[in-house]
mmCIF file of C-alpha atoms in Angstrom:
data_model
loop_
_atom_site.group_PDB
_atom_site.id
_atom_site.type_symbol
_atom_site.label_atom_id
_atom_site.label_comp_id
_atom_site.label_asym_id
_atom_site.label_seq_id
_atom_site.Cartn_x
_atom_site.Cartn_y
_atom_site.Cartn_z
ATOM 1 C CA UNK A 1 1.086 6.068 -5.803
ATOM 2 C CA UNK A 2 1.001 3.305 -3.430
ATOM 3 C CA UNK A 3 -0.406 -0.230 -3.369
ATOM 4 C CA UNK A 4 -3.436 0.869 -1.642
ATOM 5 C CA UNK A 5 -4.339 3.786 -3.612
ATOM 6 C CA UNK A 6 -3.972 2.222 -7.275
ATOM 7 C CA UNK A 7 -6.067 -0.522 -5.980
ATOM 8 C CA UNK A 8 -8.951 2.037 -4.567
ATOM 9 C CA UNK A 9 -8.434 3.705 -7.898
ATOM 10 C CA UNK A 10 -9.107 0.578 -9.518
ATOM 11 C CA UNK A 11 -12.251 -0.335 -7.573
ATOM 12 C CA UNK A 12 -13.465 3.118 -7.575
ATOM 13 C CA UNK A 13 -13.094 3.212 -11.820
ATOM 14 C CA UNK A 14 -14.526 -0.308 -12.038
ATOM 15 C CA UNK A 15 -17.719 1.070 -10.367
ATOM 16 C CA UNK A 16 -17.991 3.828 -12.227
ATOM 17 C CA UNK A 17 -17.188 6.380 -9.479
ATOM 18 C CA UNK A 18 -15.613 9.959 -9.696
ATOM 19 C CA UNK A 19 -13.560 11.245 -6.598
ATOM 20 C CA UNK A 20 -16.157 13.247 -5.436
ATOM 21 C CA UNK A 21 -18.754 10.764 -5.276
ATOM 22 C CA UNK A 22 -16.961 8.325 -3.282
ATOM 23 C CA UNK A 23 -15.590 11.067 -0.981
ATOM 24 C CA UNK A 24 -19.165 11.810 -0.385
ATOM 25 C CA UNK A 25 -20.490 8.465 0.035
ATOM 26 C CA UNK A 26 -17.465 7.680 2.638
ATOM 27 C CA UNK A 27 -17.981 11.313 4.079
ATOM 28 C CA UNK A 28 -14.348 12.373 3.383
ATOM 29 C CA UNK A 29 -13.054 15.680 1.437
ATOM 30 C CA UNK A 30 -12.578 14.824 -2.260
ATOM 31 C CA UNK A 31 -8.859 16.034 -1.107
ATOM 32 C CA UNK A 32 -8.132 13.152 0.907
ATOM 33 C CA UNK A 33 -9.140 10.557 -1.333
ATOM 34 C CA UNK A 34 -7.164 12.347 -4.161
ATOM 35 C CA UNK A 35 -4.065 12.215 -1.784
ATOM 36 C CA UNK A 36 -4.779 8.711 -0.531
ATOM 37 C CA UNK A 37 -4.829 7.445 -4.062
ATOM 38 C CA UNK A 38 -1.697 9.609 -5.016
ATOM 39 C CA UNK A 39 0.055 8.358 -2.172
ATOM 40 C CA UNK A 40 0.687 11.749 -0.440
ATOM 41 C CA UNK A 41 -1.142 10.544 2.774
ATOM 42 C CA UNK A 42 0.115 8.035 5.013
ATOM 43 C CA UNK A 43 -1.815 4.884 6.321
ATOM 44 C CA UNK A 44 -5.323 5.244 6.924
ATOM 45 C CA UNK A 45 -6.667 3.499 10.030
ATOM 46 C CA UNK A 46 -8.177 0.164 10.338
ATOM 47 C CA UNK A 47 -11.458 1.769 11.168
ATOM 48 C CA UNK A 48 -11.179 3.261 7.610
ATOM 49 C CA UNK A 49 -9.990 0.770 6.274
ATOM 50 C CA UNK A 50 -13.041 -1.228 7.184
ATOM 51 C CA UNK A 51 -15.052 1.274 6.023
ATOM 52 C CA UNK A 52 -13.696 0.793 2.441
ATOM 53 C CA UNK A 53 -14.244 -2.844 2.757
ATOM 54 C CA UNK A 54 -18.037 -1.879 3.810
ATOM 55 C CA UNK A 55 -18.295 0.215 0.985
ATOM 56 C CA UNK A 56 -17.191 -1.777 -1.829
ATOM 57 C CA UNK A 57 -19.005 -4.697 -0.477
ATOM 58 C CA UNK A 58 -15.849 -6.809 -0.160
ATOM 59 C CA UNK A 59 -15.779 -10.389 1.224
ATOM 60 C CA UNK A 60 -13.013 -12.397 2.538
ATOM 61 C CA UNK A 61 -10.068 -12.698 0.275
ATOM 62 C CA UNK A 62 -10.658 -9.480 -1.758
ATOM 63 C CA UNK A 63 -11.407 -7.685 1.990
ATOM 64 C CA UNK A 64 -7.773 -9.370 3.148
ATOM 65 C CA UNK A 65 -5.865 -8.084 0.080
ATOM 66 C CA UNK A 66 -7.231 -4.529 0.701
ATOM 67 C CA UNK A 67 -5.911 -4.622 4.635
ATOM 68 C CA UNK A 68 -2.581 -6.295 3.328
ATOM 69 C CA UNK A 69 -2.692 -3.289 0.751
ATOM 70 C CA UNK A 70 -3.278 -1.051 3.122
ATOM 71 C CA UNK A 71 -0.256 -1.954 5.440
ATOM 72 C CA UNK A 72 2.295 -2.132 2.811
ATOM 73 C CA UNK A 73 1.253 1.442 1.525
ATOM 74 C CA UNK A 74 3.067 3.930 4.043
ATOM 75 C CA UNK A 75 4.612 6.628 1.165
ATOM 76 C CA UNK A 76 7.024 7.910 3.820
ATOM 77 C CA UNK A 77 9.037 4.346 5.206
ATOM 78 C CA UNK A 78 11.562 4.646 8.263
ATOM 79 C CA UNK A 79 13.663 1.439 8.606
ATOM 80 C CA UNK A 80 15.267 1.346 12.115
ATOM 81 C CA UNK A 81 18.018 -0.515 11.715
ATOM 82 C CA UNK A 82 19.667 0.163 15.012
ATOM 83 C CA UNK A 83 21.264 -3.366 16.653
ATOM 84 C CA UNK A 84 21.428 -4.643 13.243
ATOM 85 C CA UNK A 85 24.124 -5.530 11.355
ATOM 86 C CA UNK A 86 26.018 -2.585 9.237
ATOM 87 C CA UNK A 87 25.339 -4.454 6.227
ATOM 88 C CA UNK A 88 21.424 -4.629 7.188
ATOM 89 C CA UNK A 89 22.209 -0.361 7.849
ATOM 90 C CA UNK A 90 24.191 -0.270 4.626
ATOM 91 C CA UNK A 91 21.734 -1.943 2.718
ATOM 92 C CA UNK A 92 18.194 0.255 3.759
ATOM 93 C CA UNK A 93 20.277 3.330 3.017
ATOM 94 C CA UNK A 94 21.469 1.859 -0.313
ATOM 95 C CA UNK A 95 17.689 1.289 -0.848
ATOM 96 C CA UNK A 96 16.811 4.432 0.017
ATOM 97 C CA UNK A 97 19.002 6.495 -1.939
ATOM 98 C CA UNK A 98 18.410 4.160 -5.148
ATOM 99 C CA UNK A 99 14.828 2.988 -4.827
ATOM 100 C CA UNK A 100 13.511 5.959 -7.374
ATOM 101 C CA UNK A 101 15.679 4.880 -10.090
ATOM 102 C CA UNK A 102 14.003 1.476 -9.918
ATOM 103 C CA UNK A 103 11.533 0.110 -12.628
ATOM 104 C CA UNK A 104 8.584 -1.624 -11.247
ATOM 105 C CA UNK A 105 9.839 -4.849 -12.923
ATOM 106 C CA UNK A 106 12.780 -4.286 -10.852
ATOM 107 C CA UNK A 107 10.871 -3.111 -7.174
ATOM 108 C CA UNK A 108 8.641 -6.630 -7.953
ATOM 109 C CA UNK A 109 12.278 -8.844 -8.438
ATOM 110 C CA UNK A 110 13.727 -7.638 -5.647
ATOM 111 C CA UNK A 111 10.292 -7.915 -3.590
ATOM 112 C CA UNK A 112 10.200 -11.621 -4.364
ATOM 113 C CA UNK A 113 14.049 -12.186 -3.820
ATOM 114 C CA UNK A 114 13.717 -10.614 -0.562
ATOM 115 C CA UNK A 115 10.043 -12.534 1.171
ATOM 116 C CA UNK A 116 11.952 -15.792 -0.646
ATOM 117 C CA UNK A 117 15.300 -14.973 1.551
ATOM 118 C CA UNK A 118 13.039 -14.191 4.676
ATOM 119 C CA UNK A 119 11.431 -17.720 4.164
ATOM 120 C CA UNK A 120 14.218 -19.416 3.780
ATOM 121 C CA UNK A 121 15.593 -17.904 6.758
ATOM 122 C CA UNK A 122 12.741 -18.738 8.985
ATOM 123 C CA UNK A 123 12.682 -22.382 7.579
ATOM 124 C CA UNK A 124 16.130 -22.430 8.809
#
């Protein structure tokens, strides 16, 4: 599942909705919003994106998280890491090959320990 589709989930439940019923209200297949929450579709566009905003009547910060949400919830990453460093390449295939043994405890540690190094760095 990614970020995007627990939180639809989660705003869909809260109102009461089934699958179906927002699929029809949004005029989507009850398929794609099953995959979109499962996180077997990748990024929906900013026009639908909007549209969900629209839907669940969402106003400034809550309509901010759900774009934020929506751009950190591509199931299927690529991380180019060519003219990098081979410890930058070393470490995205490291993640790679080890993310799926991580808890979610552990993805939300290293999450923070990596936007606090990237601040740091651009405070540098």
């Amino acid at each position: 599942m990614t970020p995007l589709g627990a939180r639809l989930r989660e705003l869909r439940q809260e109102r009461g909705l089934t699958q179906a019923e927002m699929a029809r209200d949004l005029g989507i297949s009850s398929a794609y919003l099953s995959a979109l929450e499962h996180g077997k579709r990748g990024l929906p566009n900013w026009g639908f994106v909007q549209r969900l905003v629209g839907y669940f009547n969402l106003i400034w910060d809550d309509a901010e998280a759900l774009e934020a949400l929506a751009m950190l919830s591509d199931p299927r990453v690529i991380v180019d890491t060519a003219g990098l460093t081979p410890e930058a390449t070393r470490l995205a295939n490291r993640l790679a090959q080890s993310i799926k043994d991580l808890t979610a405890e552990q993805c939300e540690a290293l999450e923070a320990q990596l936007l606090a190094m990237a601040r740091a760095a651009r405070d540098d």
